[in-house]
Amino acid sequence: MAEGTVMVTQHRYNINWLNAMFLLGIPIIAAVAAFWHRATFGIGSTEVIVLVVWYLFCGMSITAGYHRLFSHRSYSASRPVVLFYSLFGAGAFQNSIIEWCSDHRNHHKFTDLDNDPYNATRGFFWSHMGWVIMQKEGNDNDFSNVRDLQADPILAWQHRHIFLIGFIVGMVLPGAIGFAIGGIGTGIGCFIWGGLLRTVFVHHGTFLINSAAHIWGTQPYMTTNTSKDSALLSLFTFGEGYHNFHHAFQADYRNGYKWYHWDLSKWLISGLGLIGLTSNLKRTPKASIEVAKLDVKYANESKNILRINDKLDMSNFDDRVGSYRNSLRDSFRKLAGAKKERKSSSFNKSKQIFARQLTELRREIKAIKEEISALFSDMRIAATTV
Ligand SMILES: [Zn+2]
Ligand SMILES: [Zn+2]
């Protein structure tokens, strides 16, 4: 076995020394440099502003760009937006769009399996950053799952010059802006805070989605893989913490689908849509989301009551949930249809008629949800009644 070669599961892995030194070295260099700079020059507001701006630009180029636009094609973006994501995404030092998306598409295709590059079943460290440091032997990426991205000249250019673009946009530019504003001390400060430290923050934000968001949280939409929803994680990952929803509905441009879900990326994407820079934003129909939630809840409840009484005949409950599932789907579809009609109609229907129709449908949905709650209490009663 060659030096630096390690066996993980049945595969041979080599340590990627460049990645290892980068991931482990930059935090140490950044921390020492930050202390030295503070003692020598002091920190001003320019450093803080450049840090925040670069954190937002580079971070969201990964979440709204690399992830939701390029990996999942969940919306369309104009060329200036594609160029912006390519420049500032390179500054996040997470490799090229083509490379990142190839890994990510494999993550969705083989979630929790051997071919998932950041397979969470191998533990926190592996899915967090271990997979970046270790490289599977003889596993050179043929990029067969990202041919659509390779055909885009901006993305092909970014892939060819990824490190140079990253270095200029992610390190030199914040430093140069700081220098222009406040001279040498501010220039060095902005390089350290907006370049080095910001790279560490964005790295670990992304890494946490592959690790923590597959370990801690809830599973309201699917239970067939380890993905979890975490509102807490979404706070500092631009909305990516709603990861169970994302795995269930990966074509959706939102990860937090409710209006109050903290998802900065979805607000950026829809905000850019208002000024014509993004379009074709894909949303999962509410009917599909509600049905998925019902199915997960019913499966969990069934498991719980069968644990109490494994002789229980479930056929009656199965029939009831089947009929509620259909009614729920129909009512949500009718509600979506009525809302669409209200938006597109001119004056053929009065406002009051639409309002009455929507109120009626909402009442119908409320009644179905009450019947579903009654079903769950009947299940619990049946399990404890001999
Ligand atoms: Zn994804
Ligand atoms: Zn995932």
Short mmCIF file of C-alpha atoms and ligand atoms in Angstrom, two decimals:
data_model
loop_
_atom_site.label_atom_id
_atom_site.label_comp_id
_atom_site.label_asym_id
_atom_site.label_seq_id
_atom_site.Cartn_x
_atom_site.Cartn_y
_atom_site.Cartn_z
CA MET A 1 0.00 0.00 0.00
CA ALA A 2 1.45 3.37 -1.00
CA GLU A 3 2.22 5.94 1.67
CA GLY A 4 -0.91 7.95 2.49
CA THR A 5 -3.25 5.23 1.19
CA VAL A 6 -6.06 4.25 3.54
CA MET A 7 -8.79 1.62 3.32
CA VAL A 8 -12.31 2.92 3.96
CA THR A 9 -15.10 0.34 3.51
CA GLN A 10 -14.08 -1.83 0.55
CA HIS A 11 -12.33 0.98 -1.33
CA ARG A 12 -8.78 2.29 -1.37
CA TYR A 13 -8.47 5.99 -0.65
CA ASN A 14 -5.55 8.36 -1.13
CA ILE A 15 -5.10 11.50 0.88
CA ASN A 16 -5.48 14.59 -1.29
CA TRP A 17 -2.69 16.60 0.33
CA LEU A 18 -3.59 19.87 -1.41
CA ASN A 19 -7.17 19.71 -0.10
CA ALA A 20 -6.00 18.53 3.33
CA MET A 21 -3.52 21.39 3.70
CA PHE A 22 -6.07 23.90 2.43
CA LEU A 23 -8.88 22.78 4.73
CA LEU A 24 -6.74 22.36 7.82
CA GLY A 25 -4.18 25.10 7.12
CA ILE A 26 -6.42 28.04 6.18
CA PRO A 27 -8.33 28.17 9.53
CA ILE A 28 -5.03 28.22 11.46
CA ILE A 29 -3.42 30.83 9.20
CA ALA A 30 -6.62 32.92 9.23
CA ALA A 31 -6.92 32.88 13.03
CA VAL A 32 -3.24 33.78 13.62
CA ALA A 33 -3.35 36.47 10.93
CA ALA A 34 -6.54 37.97 12.39
CA PHE A 35 -4.97 38.28 15.88
CA TRP A 36 -1.76 39.74 14.45
CA HIS A 37 -3.68 42.24 12.28
CA ARG A 38 -5.88 43.36 15.16
CA ALA A 39 -2.86 43.96 17.37
CA THR A 40 -0.95 45.79 14.61
CA PHE A 41 -3.60 47.84 12.79
CA GLY A 42 -6.91 47.37 14.64
CA ILE A 43 -10.19 46.43 12.96
CA GLY A 44 -12.45 49.02 11.34
CA SER A 45 -15.94 48.89 9.89
CA THR A 46 -14.56 48.29 6.36
CA GLU A 47 -13.25 44.85 7.35
CA VAL A 48 -16.63 43.92 8.85
CA ILE A 49 -18.60 45.15 5.82
CA VAL A 50 -16.30 43.36 3.35
CA LEU A 51 -16.56 40.16 5.43
CA VAL A 52 -20.39 40.29 5.41
CA VAL A 53 -20.65 41.17 1.72
CA TRP A 54 -18.20 38.45 0.63
CA TYR A 55 -19.90 35.94 2.95
CA LEU A 56 -23.25 36.71 1.29
CA PHE A 57 -21.89 36.84 -2.29
CA CYS A 58 -19.76 33.68 -2.08
CA GLY A 59 -22.15 31.76 0.18
CA MET A 60 -25.22 32.41 -1.92
CA SER A 61 -23.32 31.73 -5.15
CA ILE A 62 -23.00 28.22 -3.71
CA THR A 63 -26.57 27.82 -2.39
CA ALA A 64 -28.63 29.70 -4.99
CA GLY A 65 -26.10 29.13 -7.79
CA TYR A 66 -24.06 25.92 -7.56
CA HIS A 67 -26.84 24.09 -5.72
CA ARG A 68 -30.31 25.25 -6.76
CA LEU A 69 -29.56 26.61 -10.25
CA PHE A 70 -26.77 24.44 -11.66
CA SER A 71 -27.20 21.12 -9.81
CA HIS A 72 -30.99 21.03 -9.79
CA ARG A 73 -32.06 23.43 -12.55
CA SER A 74 -34.84 24.62 -10.25
CA TYR A 75 -35.07 27.97 -12.11
CA SER A 76 -33.56 29.80 -15.06
CA ALA A 77 -31.09 32.67 -14.71
CA SER A 78 -29.91 35.38 -17.05
CA ARG A 79 -26.26 35.47 -18.17
CA PRO A 80 -25.13 38.20 -15.72
CA VAL A 81 -26.44 36.05 -12.85
CA VAL A 82 -24.66 32.95 -14.22
CA LEU A 83 -21.44 34.99 -14.47
CA PHE A 84 -21.86 36.35 -10.93
CA TYR A 85 -22.34 32.84 -9.47
CA SER A 86 -19.34 31.61 -11.48
CA LEU A 87 -17.06 34.37 -10.17
CA PHE A 88 -18.10 34.45 -6.51
CA GLY A 89 -18.72 30.68 -6.37
CA ALA A 90 -15.07 30.23 -7.40
CA GLY A 91 -14.20 32.57 -4.51
CA ALA A 92 -15.84 30.11 -2.10
CA PHE A 93 -13.07 27.59 -2.93
CA GLN A 94 -15.37 24.58 -3.31
CA ASN A 95 -14.11 23.67 -6.77
CA SER A 96 -15.77 24.39 -10.12
CA ILE A 97 -19.50 24.31 -10.79
CA ILE A 98 -19.02 21.28 -13.05
CA GLU A 99 -17.12 19.32 -10.38
CA TRP A 100 -19.39 20.39 -7.47
CA CYS A 101 -22.62 19.60 -9.34
CA SER A 102 -21.36 16.22 -10.51
CA ASP A 103 -20.72 15.27 -6.86
CA HIS A 104 -24.04 16.73 -5.79
CA ARG A 105 -26.09 14.95 -8.44
CA ASN A 106 -24.45 11.72 -7.28
CA HIS A 107 -25.34 12.63 -3.70
CA HIS A 108 -29.03 12.76 -4.64
CA LYS A 109 -28.92 9.74 -6.92
CA PHE A 110 -27.14 7.49 -4.40
CA THR A 111 -28.03 9.14 -1.05
CA ASP A 112 -26.49 7.19 1.88
CA LEU A 113 -25.01 4.60 -0.46
CA ASP A 114 -21.45 3.87 -1.46
CA ASN A 115 -21.51 6.11 -4.54
CA ASP A 116 -22.79 9.07 -2.54
CA PRO A 117 -19.61 11.21 -2.27
CA TYR A 118 -20.60 12.52 1.17
CA ASN A 119 -22.42 9.44 2.39
CA ALA A 120 -23.69 10.45 5.87
CA THR A 121 -23.87 6.85 7.09
CA ARG A 122 -20.05 6.94 7.32
CA GLY A 123 -20.28 9.39 10.18
CA PHE A 124 -20.09 13.11 10.84
CA PHE A 125 -16.45 13.71 9.97
CA TRP A 126 -16.58 11.83 6.68
CA SER A 127 -19.66 13.65 5.36
CA HIS A 128 -18.44 16.99 6.75
CA MET A 129 -14.95 17.20 5.29
CA GLY A 130 -13.36 13.75 5.28
CA TRP A 131 -14.64 13.10 1.77
CA VAL A 132 -12.82 16.22 0.49
CA ILE A 133 -9.54 15.09 1.99
CA MET A 134 -9.75 11.44 0.90
CA GLN A 135 -9.93 10.50 -2.75
CA LYS A 136 -11.25 7.18 -4.00
CA GLU A 137 -8.52 5.43 -5.97
CA GLY A 138 -9.17 5.10 -9.71
CA ASN A 139 -12.31 7.15 -9.45
CA ASP A 140 -11.57 9.97 -11.86
CA ASN A 141 -14.77 11.81 -12.56
CA ASP A 142 -15.94 11.40 -16.16
CA PHE A 143 -18.55 14.15 -15.66
CA SER A 144 -21.14 12.10 -17.56
CA ASN A 145 -23.89 13.47 -15.29
CA VAL A 146 -23.10 17.14 -16.00
CA ARG A 147 -22.92 17.27 -19.80
CA ASP A 148 -25.55 20.04 -19.79
CA LEU A 149 -23.23 22.19 -17.66
CA GLN A 150 -20.14 21.46 -19.73
CA ALA A 151 -21.97 22.83 -22.78
CA ASP A 152 -22.24 26.28 -21.18
CA PRO A 153 -19.21 28.42 -22.20
CA ILE A 154 -19.15 30.43 -18.94
CA LEU A 155 -19.14 27.24 -16.84
CA ALA A 156 -16.52 25.58 -19.05
CA TRP A 157 -14.32 28.69 -18.68
CA GLN A 158 -14.83 28.71 -14.90
CA HIS A 159 -13.84 25.02 -14.75
CA ARG A 160 -10.63 25.65 -16.73
CA HIS A 161 -9.46 28.58 -14.57
CA ILE A 162 -11.12 27.76 -11.26
CA PHE A 163 -8.17 28.43 -8.95
CA LEU A 164 -7.08 31.64 -10.64
CA ILE A 165 -10.64 33.04 -10.62
CA GLY A 166 -11.11 31.93 -7.02
CA PHE A 167 -7.85 33.54 -5.92
CA ILE A 168 -8.60 36.85 -7.67
CA VAL A 169 -12.28 37.13 -6.63
CA GLY A 170 -12.06 35.46 -3.23
CA MET A 171 -8.71 36.80 -1.92
CA VAL A 172 -7.22 39.61 -4.03
CA LEU A 173 -10.44 41.58 -4.61
CA PRO A 174 -11.47 42.02 -0.94
CA GLY A 175 -7.89 43.02 -0.14
CA ALA A 176 -7.75 45.49 -3.05
CA ILE A 177 -11.06 47.09 -2.03
CA GLY A 178 -9.82 47.44 1.55
CA PHE A 179 -6.56 48.98 0.32
CA ALA A 180 -8.43 51.47 -1.89
CA ILE A 181 -10.64 52.53 1.02
CA GLY A 182 -8.22 52.63 3.93
CA GLY A 183 -4.65 51.94 2.82
CA ILE A 184 -2.35 49.05 3.67
CA GLY A 185 -3.72 48.14 7.12
CA THR A 186 -7.33 47.96 5.88
CA GLY A 187 -6.19 46.13 2.73
CA ILE A 188 -4.51 43.40 4.77
CA GLY A 189 -7.51 43.34 7.13
CA CYS A 190 -10.00 42.85 4.30
CA PHE A 191 -7.82 40.11 2.80
CA ILE A 192 -7.80 38.31 6.18
CA TRP A 193 -11.49 38.86 7.11
CA GLY A 194 -13.15 38.95 3.68
CA GLY A 195 -10.78 36.40 2.13
CA LEU A 196 -9.30 33.88 4.59
CA LEU A 197 -11.79 33.84 7.47
CA ARG A 198 -14.81 34.15 5.19
CA THR A 199 -13.60 31.13 3.19
CA VAL A 200 -13.55 29.08 6.41
CA PHE A 201 -17.07 30.24 7.40
CA VAL A 202 -18.57 29.46 3.96
CA HIS A 203 -16.77 26.11 3.80
CA HIS A 204 -18.18 24.88 7.08
CA GLY A 205 -21.66 26.25 6.33
CA THR A 206 -21.76 24.08 3.22
CA PHE A 207 -20.13 21.12 4.97
CA LEU A 208 -22.76 21.22 7.73
CA ILE A 209 -25.48 20.57 5.16
CA ASN A 210 -23.75 17.34 4.15
CA SER A 211 -23.07 16.32 7.76
CA ALA A 212 -25.41 17.90 10.35
CA ALA A 213 -28.42 18.11 8.01
CA HIS A 214 -28.14 14.34 7.57
CA ILE A 215 -27.90 13.68 11.32
CA TRP A 216 -29.98 16.15 13.37
CA GLY A 217 -33.50 17.40 12.69
CA THR A 218 -36.93 16.21 11.64
CA GLN A 219 -38.19 14.15 8.71
CA PRO A 220 -41.65 15.47 7.79
CA TYR A 221 -41.55 14.70 4.05
CA MET A 222 -39.58 11.46 3.57
CA THR A 223 -37.95 8.81 5.71
CA THR A 224 -36.18 6.68 3.12
CA ASN A 225 -32.85 8.47 3.60
CA THR A 226 -31.01 10.33 6.38
CA SER A 227 -31.84 13.90 5.25
CA LYS A 228 -33.28 16.15 7.98
CA ASP A 229 -35.01 19.52 8.31
CA SER A 230 -33.37 21.99 10.69
CA ALA A 231 -34.61 25.58 11.01
CA LEU A 232 -31.58 26.39 13.16
CA LEU A 233 -29.13 25.31 10.46
CA SER A 234 -31.02 27.36 7.89
CA LEU A 235 -30.23 30.56 9.79
CA PHE A 236 -26.57 30.56 8.75
CA THR A 237 -26.71 28.44 5.59
CA PHE A 238 -28.97 30.72 3.55
CA GLY A 239 -31.96 28.38 3.94
CA GLU A 240 -30.27 25.08 3.12
CA GLY A 241 -31.17 23.58 6.51
CA TYR A 242 -34.59 22.47 5.24
CA HIS A 243 -32.79 19.50 3.79
CA ASN A 244 -35.47 16.83 4.21
CA PHE A 245 -37.85 18.94 2.11
CA HIS A 246 -35.05 19.43 -0.42
CA HIS A 247 -34.38 15.70 -0.74
CA ALA A 248 -38.11 15.01 -1.15
CA PHE A 249 -38.67 17.82 -3.68
CA GLN A 250 -35.28 18.59 -5.19
CA ALA A 251 -36.66 20.39 -8.26
CA ASP A 252 -38.16 23.13 -6.04
CA TYR A 253 -36.21 26.43 -5.99
CA ARG A 254 -37.18 26.77 -2.30
CA ASN A 255 -35.82 24.65 0.55
CA GLY A 256 -38.00 26.34 3.15
CA TYR A 257 -41.32 26.35 1.32
CA LYS A 258 -43.46 28.23 3.84
CA TRP A 259 -43.38 32.04 3.66
CA TYR A 260 -41.94 32.28 7.17
CA HIS A 261 -39.20 29.66 6.64
CA TRP A 262 -35.85 31.46 6.82
CA ASP A 263 -34.46 30.82 3.35
CA LEU A 264 -32.34 33.72 2.07
CA SER A 265 -31.57 31.85 -1.16
CA LYS A 266 -35.24 31.52 -2.12
CA TRP A 267 -35.75 35.25 -1.41
CA LEU A 268 -32.70 36.11 -3.53
CA ILE A 269 -33.99 33.95 -6.41
CA SER A 270 -37.53 35.34 -6.29
CA GLY A 271 -36.20 38.90 -5.75
CA LEU A 272 -34.05 38.61 -8.87
CA GLY A 273 -37.19 37.35 -10.63
CA LEU A 274 -38.95 40.66 -9.87
CA ILE A 275 -36.34 42.53 -11.95
CA GLY A 276 -36.31 39.92 -14.71
CA LEU A 277 -32.95 38.29 -13.90
CA THR A 278 -34.42 34.88 -12.98
CA SER A 279 -37.46 33.07 -14.37
CA ASN A 280 -39.26 29.73 -14.52
CA LEU A 281 -39.09 29.25 -10.75
CA LYS A 282 -40.25 25.69 -10.02
CA ARG A 283 -42.54 25.11 -7.03
CA THR A 284 -43.84 21.78 -5.76
CA PRO A 285 -47.66 21.76 -5.76
CA LYS A 286 -49.05 22.09 -2.23
CA ALA A 287 -51.11 18.93 -2.87
CA SER A 288 -47.92 16.83 -3.26
CA ILE A 289 -46.35 18.33 -0.12
CA GLU A 290 -49.47 17.70 1.99
CA VAL A 291 -49.81 14.12 0.73
CA ALA A 292 -46.13 13.42 1.45
CA LYS A 293 -46.55 14.78 5.00
CA LEU A 294 -49.64 12.64 5.55
CA ASP A 295 -47.90 9.49 4.29
CA VAL A 296 -44.89 10.03 6.57
CA LYS A 297 -47.12 10.74 9.57
CA TYR A 298 -49.29 7.68 8.90
CA ALA A 299 -46.25 5.43 8.47
CA ASN A 300 -44.77 6.70 11.77
CA GLU A 301 -48.07 6.32 13.65
CA SER A 302 -48.55 2.81 12.24
CA LYS A 303 -45.09 1.82 13.41
CA ASN A 304 -45.81 3.22 16.89
CA ILE A 305 -49.13 1.43 17.38
CA LEU A 306 -47.86 -1.86 15.94
CA ARG A 307 -45.11 -1.67 18.52
CA ILE A 308 -47.84 -1.54 21.20
CA ASN A 309 -50.06 -4.17 19.58
CA ASP A 310 -48.58 -6.14 16.68
CA LYS A 311 -51.81 -8.14 16.17
CA LEU A 312 -53.78 -5.06 15.19
CA ASP A 313 -55.66 -5.28 11.87
CA MET A 314 -54.56 -2.21 9.91
CA SER A 315 -56.75 -2.71 6.81
CA ASN A 316 -59.51 -0.36 8.01
CA PHE A 317 -56.98 2.40 8.81
CA ASP A 318 -55.20 1.84 5.49
CA ASP A 319 -58.53 2.32 3.65
CA ARG A 320 -59.37 5.45 5.60
CA VAL A 321 -55.97 7.09 5.06
CA GLY A 322 -56.18 6.19 1.35
CA SER A 323 -59.49 8.00 1.00
CA TYR A 324 -58.26 11.06 3.00
CA ARG A 325 -55.13 11.15 0.85
CA ASN A 326 -57.28 11.39 -2.30
CA SER A 327 -59.61 14.03 -0.83
CA LEU A 328 -56.69 16.09 0.44
CA ARG A 329 -54.97 15.95 -2.96
CA ASP A 330 -58.19 16.92 -4.79
CA SER A 331 -59.01 19.81 -2.48
CA PHE A 332 -55.50 21.28 -2.62
CA ARG A 333 -55.52 20.96 -6.40
CA LYS A 334 -58.90 22.71 -6.58
CA LEU A 335 -57.58 25.45 -4.26
CA ALA A 336 -54.47 25.96 -6.43
CA GLY A 337 -56.69 26.04 -9.56
CA ALA A 338 -59.03 28.62 -8.02
CA LYS A 339 -56.11 30.84 -6.96
CA LYS A 340 -54.64 30.63 -10.46
CA GLU A 341 -57.99 31.50 -12.01
CA ARG A 342 -58.35 34.49 -9.68
CA LYS A 343 -54.91 35.76 -10.74
CA SER A 344 -55.54 35.42 -14.46
CA SER A 345 -59.21 36.40 -14.63
CA SER A 346 -60.17 39.88 -15.72
CA PHE A 347 -63.72 40.89 -14.83
CA ASN A 348 -65.84 37.85 -15.67
CA LYS A 349 -66.05 36.77 -12.04
CA SER A 350 -66.53 39.14 -9.18
CA LYS A 351 -64.10 39.33 -6.26
CA GLN A 352 -66.81 38.10 -3.87
CA ILE A 353 -67.42 34.92 -5.87
CA PHE A 354 -63.69 34.08 -5.79
CA ALA A 355 -63.47 34.86 -2.07
CA ARG A 356 -66.47 32.60 -1.38
CA GLN A 357 -64.98 29.80 -3.47
CA LEU A 358 -61.62 29.99 -1.67
CA THR A 359 -63.26 30.09 1.77
CA GLU A 360 -65.33 27.02 0.87
CA LEU A 361 -62.25 25.08 -0.28
CA ARG A 362 -60.28 26.06 2.83
CA ARG A 363 -63.19 24.85 4.97
CA GLU A 364 -63.17 21.57 3.05
CA ILE A 365 -59.43 21.12 3.71
CA LYS A 366 -59.88 21.92 7.41
CA ALA A 367 -62.62 19.26 7.64
CA ILE A 368 -60.38 16.63 5.99
CA LYS A 369 -57.53 17.49 8.37
CA GLU A 370 -59.90 17.05 11.33
CA GLU A 371 -60.89 13.64 10.01
CA ILE A 372 -57.18 12.75 9.71
CA SER A 373 -56.60 13.77 13.35
CA ALA A 374 -59.57 11.59 14.32
CA LEU A 375 -58.03 8.69 12.41
CA PHE A 376 -54.79 9.02 14.38
CA SER A 377 -56.61 9.07 17.72
CA ASP A 378 -58.71 6.04 16.65
CA MET A 379 -55.47 4.23 15.83
CA ARG A 380 -54.01 4.98 19.27
CA ILE A 381 -57.25 3.90 21.01
CA ALA A 382 -57.39 0.67 19.00
CA ALA A 383 -53.80 -0.15 19.90
CA THR A 384 -54.45 0.12 23.62
CA THR A 385 -57.87 -1.60 23.54
CA VAL A 386 -57.76 -5.39 23.81
ZN ZN B 1 -29.47 19.19 -3.66
ZN ZN B 2 -28.29 15.74 1.30
#
